JSON list of C-alpha atoms and ligand atoms in Angstrom, two decimals:
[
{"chain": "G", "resi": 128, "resn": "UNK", "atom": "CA", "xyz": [-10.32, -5.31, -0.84]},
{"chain": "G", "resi": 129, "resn": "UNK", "atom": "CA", "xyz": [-11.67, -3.81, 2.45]},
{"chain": "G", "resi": 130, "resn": "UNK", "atom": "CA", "xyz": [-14.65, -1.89, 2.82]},
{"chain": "G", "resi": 131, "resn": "UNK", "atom": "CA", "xyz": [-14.37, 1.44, 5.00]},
{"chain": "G", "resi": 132, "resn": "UNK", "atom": "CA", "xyz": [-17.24, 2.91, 6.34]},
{"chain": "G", "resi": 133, "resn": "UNK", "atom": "CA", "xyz": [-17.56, 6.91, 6.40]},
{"chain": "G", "resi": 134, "resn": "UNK", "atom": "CA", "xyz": [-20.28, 9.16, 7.39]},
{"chain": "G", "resi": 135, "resn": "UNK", "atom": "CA", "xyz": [-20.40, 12.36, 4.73]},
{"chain": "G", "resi": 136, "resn": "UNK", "atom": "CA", "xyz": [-20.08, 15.65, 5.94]},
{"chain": "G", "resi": 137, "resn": "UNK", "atom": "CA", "xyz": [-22.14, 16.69, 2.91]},
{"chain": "G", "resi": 138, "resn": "UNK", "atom": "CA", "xyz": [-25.11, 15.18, 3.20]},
{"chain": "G", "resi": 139, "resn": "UNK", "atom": "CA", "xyz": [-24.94, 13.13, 6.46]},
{"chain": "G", "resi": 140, "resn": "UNK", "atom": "CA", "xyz": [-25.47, 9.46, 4.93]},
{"chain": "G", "resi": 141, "resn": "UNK", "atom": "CA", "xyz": [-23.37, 6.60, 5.77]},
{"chain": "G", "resi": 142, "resn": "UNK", "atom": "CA", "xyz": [-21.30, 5.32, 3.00]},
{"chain": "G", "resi": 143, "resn": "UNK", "atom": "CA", "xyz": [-19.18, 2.40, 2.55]},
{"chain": "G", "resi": 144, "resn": "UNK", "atom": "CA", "xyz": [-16.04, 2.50, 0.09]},
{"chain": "G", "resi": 145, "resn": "UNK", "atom": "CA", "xyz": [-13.70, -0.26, -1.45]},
{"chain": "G", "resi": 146, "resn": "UNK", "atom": "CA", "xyz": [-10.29, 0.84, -0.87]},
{"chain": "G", "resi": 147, "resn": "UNK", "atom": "CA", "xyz": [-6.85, -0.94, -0.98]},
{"chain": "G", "resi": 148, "resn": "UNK", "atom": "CA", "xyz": [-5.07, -0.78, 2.21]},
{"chain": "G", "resi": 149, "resn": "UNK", "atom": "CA", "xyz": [-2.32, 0.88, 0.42]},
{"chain": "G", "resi": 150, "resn": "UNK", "atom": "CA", "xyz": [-4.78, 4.02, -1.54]},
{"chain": "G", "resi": 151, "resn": "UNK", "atom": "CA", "xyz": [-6.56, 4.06, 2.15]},
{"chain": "G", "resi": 152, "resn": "UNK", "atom": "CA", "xyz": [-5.50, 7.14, 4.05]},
{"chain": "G", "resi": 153, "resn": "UNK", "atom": "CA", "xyz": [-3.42, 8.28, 0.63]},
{"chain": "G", "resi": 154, "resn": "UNK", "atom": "CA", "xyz": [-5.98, 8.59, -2.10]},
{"chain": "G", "resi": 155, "resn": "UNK", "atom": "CA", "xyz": [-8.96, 10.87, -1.37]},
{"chain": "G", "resi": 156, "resn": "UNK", "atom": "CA", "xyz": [-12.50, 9.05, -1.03]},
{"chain": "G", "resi": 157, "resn": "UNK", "atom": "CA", "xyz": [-15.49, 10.84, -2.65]},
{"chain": "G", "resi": 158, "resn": "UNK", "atom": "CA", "xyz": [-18.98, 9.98, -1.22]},
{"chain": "G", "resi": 159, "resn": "UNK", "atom": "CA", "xyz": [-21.57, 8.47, -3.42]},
{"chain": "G", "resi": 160, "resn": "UNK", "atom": "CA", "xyz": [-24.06, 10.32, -3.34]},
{"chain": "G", "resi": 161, "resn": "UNK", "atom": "CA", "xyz": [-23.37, 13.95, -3.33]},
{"chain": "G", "resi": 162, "resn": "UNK", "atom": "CA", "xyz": [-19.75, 13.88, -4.23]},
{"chain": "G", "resi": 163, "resn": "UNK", "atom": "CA", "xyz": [-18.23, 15.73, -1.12]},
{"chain": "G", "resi": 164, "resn": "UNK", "atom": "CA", "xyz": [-14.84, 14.98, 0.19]},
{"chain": "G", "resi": 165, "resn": "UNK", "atom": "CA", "xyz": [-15.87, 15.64, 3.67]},
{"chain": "G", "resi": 166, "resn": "UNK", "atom": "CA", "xyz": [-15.66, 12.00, 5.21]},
{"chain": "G", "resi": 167, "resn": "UNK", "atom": "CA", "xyz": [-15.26, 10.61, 8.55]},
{"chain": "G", "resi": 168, "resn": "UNK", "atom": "CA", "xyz": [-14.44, 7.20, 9.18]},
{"chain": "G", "resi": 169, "resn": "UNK", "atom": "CA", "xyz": [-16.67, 5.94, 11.56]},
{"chain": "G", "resi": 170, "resn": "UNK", "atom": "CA", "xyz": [-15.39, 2.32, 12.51]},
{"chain": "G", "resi": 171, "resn": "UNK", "atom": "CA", "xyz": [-11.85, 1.20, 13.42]},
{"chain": "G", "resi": 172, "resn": "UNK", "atom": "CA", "xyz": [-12.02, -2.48, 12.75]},
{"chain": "G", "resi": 173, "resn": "UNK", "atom": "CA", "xyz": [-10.88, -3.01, 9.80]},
{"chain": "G", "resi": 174, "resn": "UNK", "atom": "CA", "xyz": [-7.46, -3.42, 11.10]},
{"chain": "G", "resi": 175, "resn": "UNK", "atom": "CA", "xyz": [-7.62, -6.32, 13.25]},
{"chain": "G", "resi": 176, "resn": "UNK", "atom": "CA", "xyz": [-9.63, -8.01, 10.28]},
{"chain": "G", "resi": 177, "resn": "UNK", "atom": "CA", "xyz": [-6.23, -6.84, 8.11]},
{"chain": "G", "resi": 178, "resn": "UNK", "atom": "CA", "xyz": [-4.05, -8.78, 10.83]},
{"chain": "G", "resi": 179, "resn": "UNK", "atom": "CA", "xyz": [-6.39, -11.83, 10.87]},
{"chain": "G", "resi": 180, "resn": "UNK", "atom": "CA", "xyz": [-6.24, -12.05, 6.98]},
{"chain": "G", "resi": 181, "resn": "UNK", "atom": "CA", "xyz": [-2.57, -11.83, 7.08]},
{"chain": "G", "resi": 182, "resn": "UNK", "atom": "CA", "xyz": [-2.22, -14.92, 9.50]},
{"chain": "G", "resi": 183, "resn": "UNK", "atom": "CA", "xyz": [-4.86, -16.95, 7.50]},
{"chain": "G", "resi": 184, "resn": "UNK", "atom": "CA", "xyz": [-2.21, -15.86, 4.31]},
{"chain": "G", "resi": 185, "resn": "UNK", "atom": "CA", "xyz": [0.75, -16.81, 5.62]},
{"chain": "G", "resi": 186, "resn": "UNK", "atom": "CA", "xyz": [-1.38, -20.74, 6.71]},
{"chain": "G", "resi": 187, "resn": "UNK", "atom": "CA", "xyz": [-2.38, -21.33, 3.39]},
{"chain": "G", "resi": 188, "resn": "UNK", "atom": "CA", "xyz": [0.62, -20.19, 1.45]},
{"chain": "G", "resi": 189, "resn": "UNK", "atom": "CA", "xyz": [1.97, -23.75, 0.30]},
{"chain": "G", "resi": 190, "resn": "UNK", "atom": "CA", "xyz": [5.75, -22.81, 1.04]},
{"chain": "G", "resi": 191, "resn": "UNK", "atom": "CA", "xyz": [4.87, -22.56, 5.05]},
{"chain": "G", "resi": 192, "resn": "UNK", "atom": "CA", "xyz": [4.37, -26.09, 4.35]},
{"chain": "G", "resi": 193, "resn": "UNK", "atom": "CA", "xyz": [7.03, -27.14, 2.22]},
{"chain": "G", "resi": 194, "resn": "UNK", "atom": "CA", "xyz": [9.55, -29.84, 4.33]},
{"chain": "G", "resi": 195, "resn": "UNK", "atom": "CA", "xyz": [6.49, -31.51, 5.71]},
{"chain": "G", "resi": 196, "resn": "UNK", "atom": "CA", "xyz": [6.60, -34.98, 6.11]},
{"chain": "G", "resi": 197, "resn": "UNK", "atom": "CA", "xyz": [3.34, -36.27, 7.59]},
{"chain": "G", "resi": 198, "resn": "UNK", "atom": "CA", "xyz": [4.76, -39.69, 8.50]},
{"chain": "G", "resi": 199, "resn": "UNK", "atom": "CA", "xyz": [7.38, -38.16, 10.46]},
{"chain": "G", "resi": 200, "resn": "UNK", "atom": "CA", "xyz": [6.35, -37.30, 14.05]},
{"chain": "G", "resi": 201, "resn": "UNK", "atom": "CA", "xyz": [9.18, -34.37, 14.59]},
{"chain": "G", "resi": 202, "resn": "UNK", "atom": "CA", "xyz": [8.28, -32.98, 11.14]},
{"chain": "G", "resi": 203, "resn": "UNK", "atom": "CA", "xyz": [4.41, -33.00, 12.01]},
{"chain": "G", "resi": 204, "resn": "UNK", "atom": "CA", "xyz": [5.27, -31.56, 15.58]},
{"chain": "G", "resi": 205, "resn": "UNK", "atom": "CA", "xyz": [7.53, -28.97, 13.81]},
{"chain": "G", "resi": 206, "resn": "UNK", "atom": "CA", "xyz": [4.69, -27.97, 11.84]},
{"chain": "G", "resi": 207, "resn": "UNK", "atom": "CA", "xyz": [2.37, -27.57, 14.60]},
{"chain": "G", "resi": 208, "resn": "UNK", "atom": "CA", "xyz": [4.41, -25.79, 16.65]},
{"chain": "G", "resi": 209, "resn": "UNK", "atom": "CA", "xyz": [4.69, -23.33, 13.69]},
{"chain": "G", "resi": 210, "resn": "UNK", "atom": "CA", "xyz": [0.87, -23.62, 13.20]},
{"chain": "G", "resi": 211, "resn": "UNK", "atom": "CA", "xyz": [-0.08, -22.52, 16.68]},
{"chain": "G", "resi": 212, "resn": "UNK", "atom": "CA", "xyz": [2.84, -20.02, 16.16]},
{"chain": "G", "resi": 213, "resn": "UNK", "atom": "CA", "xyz": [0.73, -18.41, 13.15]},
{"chain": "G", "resi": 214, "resn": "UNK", "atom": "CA", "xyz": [-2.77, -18.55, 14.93]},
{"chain": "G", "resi": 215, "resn": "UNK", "atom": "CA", "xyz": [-1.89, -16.80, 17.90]},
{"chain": "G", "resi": 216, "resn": "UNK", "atom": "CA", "xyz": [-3.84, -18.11, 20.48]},
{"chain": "G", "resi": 217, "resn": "UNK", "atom": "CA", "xyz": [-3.87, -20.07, 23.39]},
{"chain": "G", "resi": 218, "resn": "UNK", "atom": "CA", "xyz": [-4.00, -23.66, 22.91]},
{"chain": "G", "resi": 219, "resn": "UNK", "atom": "CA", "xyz": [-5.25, -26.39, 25.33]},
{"chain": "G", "resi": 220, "resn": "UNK", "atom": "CA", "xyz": [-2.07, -28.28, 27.67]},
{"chain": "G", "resi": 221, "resn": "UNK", "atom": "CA", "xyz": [-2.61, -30.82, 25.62]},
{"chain": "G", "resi": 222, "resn": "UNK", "atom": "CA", "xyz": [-1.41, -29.36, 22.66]},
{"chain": "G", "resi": 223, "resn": "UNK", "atom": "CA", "xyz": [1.70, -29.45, 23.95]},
{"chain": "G", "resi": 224, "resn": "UNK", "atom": "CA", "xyz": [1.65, -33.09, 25.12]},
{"chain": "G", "resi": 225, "resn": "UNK", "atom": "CA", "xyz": [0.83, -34.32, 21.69]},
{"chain": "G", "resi": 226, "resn": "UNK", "atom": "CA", "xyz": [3.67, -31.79, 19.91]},
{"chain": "G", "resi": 227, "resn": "UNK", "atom": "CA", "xyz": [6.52, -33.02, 22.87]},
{"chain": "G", "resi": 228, "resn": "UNK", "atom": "CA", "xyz": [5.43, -36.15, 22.25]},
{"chain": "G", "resi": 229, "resn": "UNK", "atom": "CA", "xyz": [5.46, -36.34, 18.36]},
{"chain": "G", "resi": 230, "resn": "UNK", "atom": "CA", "xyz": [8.90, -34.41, 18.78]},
{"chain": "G", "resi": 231, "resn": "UNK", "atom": "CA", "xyz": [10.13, -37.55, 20.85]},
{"chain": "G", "resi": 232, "resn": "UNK", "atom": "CA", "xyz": [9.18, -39.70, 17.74]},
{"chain": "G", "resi": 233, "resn": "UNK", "atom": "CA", "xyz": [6.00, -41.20, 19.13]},
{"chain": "G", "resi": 234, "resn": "UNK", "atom": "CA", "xyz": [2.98, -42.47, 16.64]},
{"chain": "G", "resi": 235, "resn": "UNK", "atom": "CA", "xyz": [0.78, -39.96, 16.10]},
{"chain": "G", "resi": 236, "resn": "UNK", "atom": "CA", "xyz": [-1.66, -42.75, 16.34]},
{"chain": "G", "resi": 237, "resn": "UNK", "atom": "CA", "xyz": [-0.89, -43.51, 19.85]},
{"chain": "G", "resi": 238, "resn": "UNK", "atom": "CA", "xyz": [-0.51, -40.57, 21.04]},
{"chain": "G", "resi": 239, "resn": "UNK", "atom": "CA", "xyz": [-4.09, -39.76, 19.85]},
{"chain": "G", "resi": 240, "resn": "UNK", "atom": "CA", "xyz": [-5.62, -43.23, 21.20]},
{"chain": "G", "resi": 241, "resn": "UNK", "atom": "CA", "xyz": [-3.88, -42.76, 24.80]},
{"chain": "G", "resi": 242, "resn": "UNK", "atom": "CA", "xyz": [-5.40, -39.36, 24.41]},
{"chain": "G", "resi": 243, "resn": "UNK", "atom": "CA", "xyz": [-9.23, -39.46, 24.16]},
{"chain": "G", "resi": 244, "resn": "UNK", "atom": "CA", "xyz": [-10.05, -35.99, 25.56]},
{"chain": "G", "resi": 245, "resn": "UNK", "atom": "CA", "xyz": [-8.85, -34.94, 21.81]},
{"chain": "G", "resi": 246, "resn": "UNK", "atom": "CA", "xyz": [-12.02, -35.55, 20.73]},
{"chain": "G", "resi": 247, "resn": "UNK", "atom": "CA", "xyz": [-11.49, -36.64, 17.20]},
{"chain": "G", "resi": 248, "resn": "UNK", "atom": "CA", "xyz": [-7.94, -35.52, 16.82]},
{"chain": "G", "resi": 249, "resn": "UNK", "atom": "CA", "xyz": [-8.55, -32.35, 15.58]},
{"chain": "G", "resi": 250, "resn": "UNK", "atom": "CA", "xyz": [-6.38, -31.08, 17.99]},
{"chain": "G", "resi": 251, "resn": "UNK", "atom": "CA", "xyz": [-8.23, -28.20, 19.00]},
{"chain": "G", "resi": 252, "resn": "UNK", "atom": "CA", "xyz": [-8.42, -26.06, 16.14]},
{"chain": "G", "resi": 253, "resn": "UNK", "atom": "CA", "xyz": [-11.90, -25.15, 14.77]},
{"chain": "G", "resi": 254, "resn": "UNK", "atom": "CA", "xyz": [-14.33, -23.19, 15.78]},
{"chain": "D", "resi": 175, "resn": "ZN", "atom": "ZN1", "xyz": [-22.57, 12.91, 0.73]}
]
């Protein structure tokens, strides 16, 4: 459950409160400490964390994975594709190379070896 952060009307102290997404915005919050209703939220970020945790959701749910067959090259470079799908971001050129490549039906294993800048194989993800 997300934490919101309010600043009380009432009494003028910062307050944080657990709230479902759902009850947030619906269900009235209460400040701790002196029991006034008078909040203001005073950050907005909790939203982009909200679409964040919904990617990471939909990565580890086991039927995203479901089909997978890790010694098939077009099933692994299906399953990239969808993984850099669900992250969002901008992935290295040669991304791409390795996916087109394991889509042609090329070892992953050579691919990788003929590839050295991958450092590792990790293909980019991380930190
Ligand atoms: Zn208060």
């Amino acid at each position: 459950m997300p934490t919101y952060e309010y600043r009380c009307e009432g009494c003028g102290k910062r307050v944080s409160i657990f709230q479902s997404y759902d009850a947030y915005g619906k269900e009235a919050v209460q400040c701790p400490h002196c029991g006034s209703e008078e909040l203001q939220r005073t950050i907005t970020r909790v939203r982009i964390a909200k679409s964040e945790e919904s990617r990471l959701d939909s990565l580890s749910d086991p039927s995203s994975w479901s089909g997978i067959d890790e010694e098939d090259p077009r099933s692994m470079a299906r399953m990239m594709r969808k993984m850099s799908q669900e992250m969002g971001e901008e992935l290295p050129p040669e991304f791409d190379e390795v996916v087109d490549r394991l889509d042609a039906g090329e070892n992953p294993e050579e691919i990788e070896s003929s590839m050295p800048d991958l450092g590792g194989g990790d293909m980019g993800f991380g930190e």
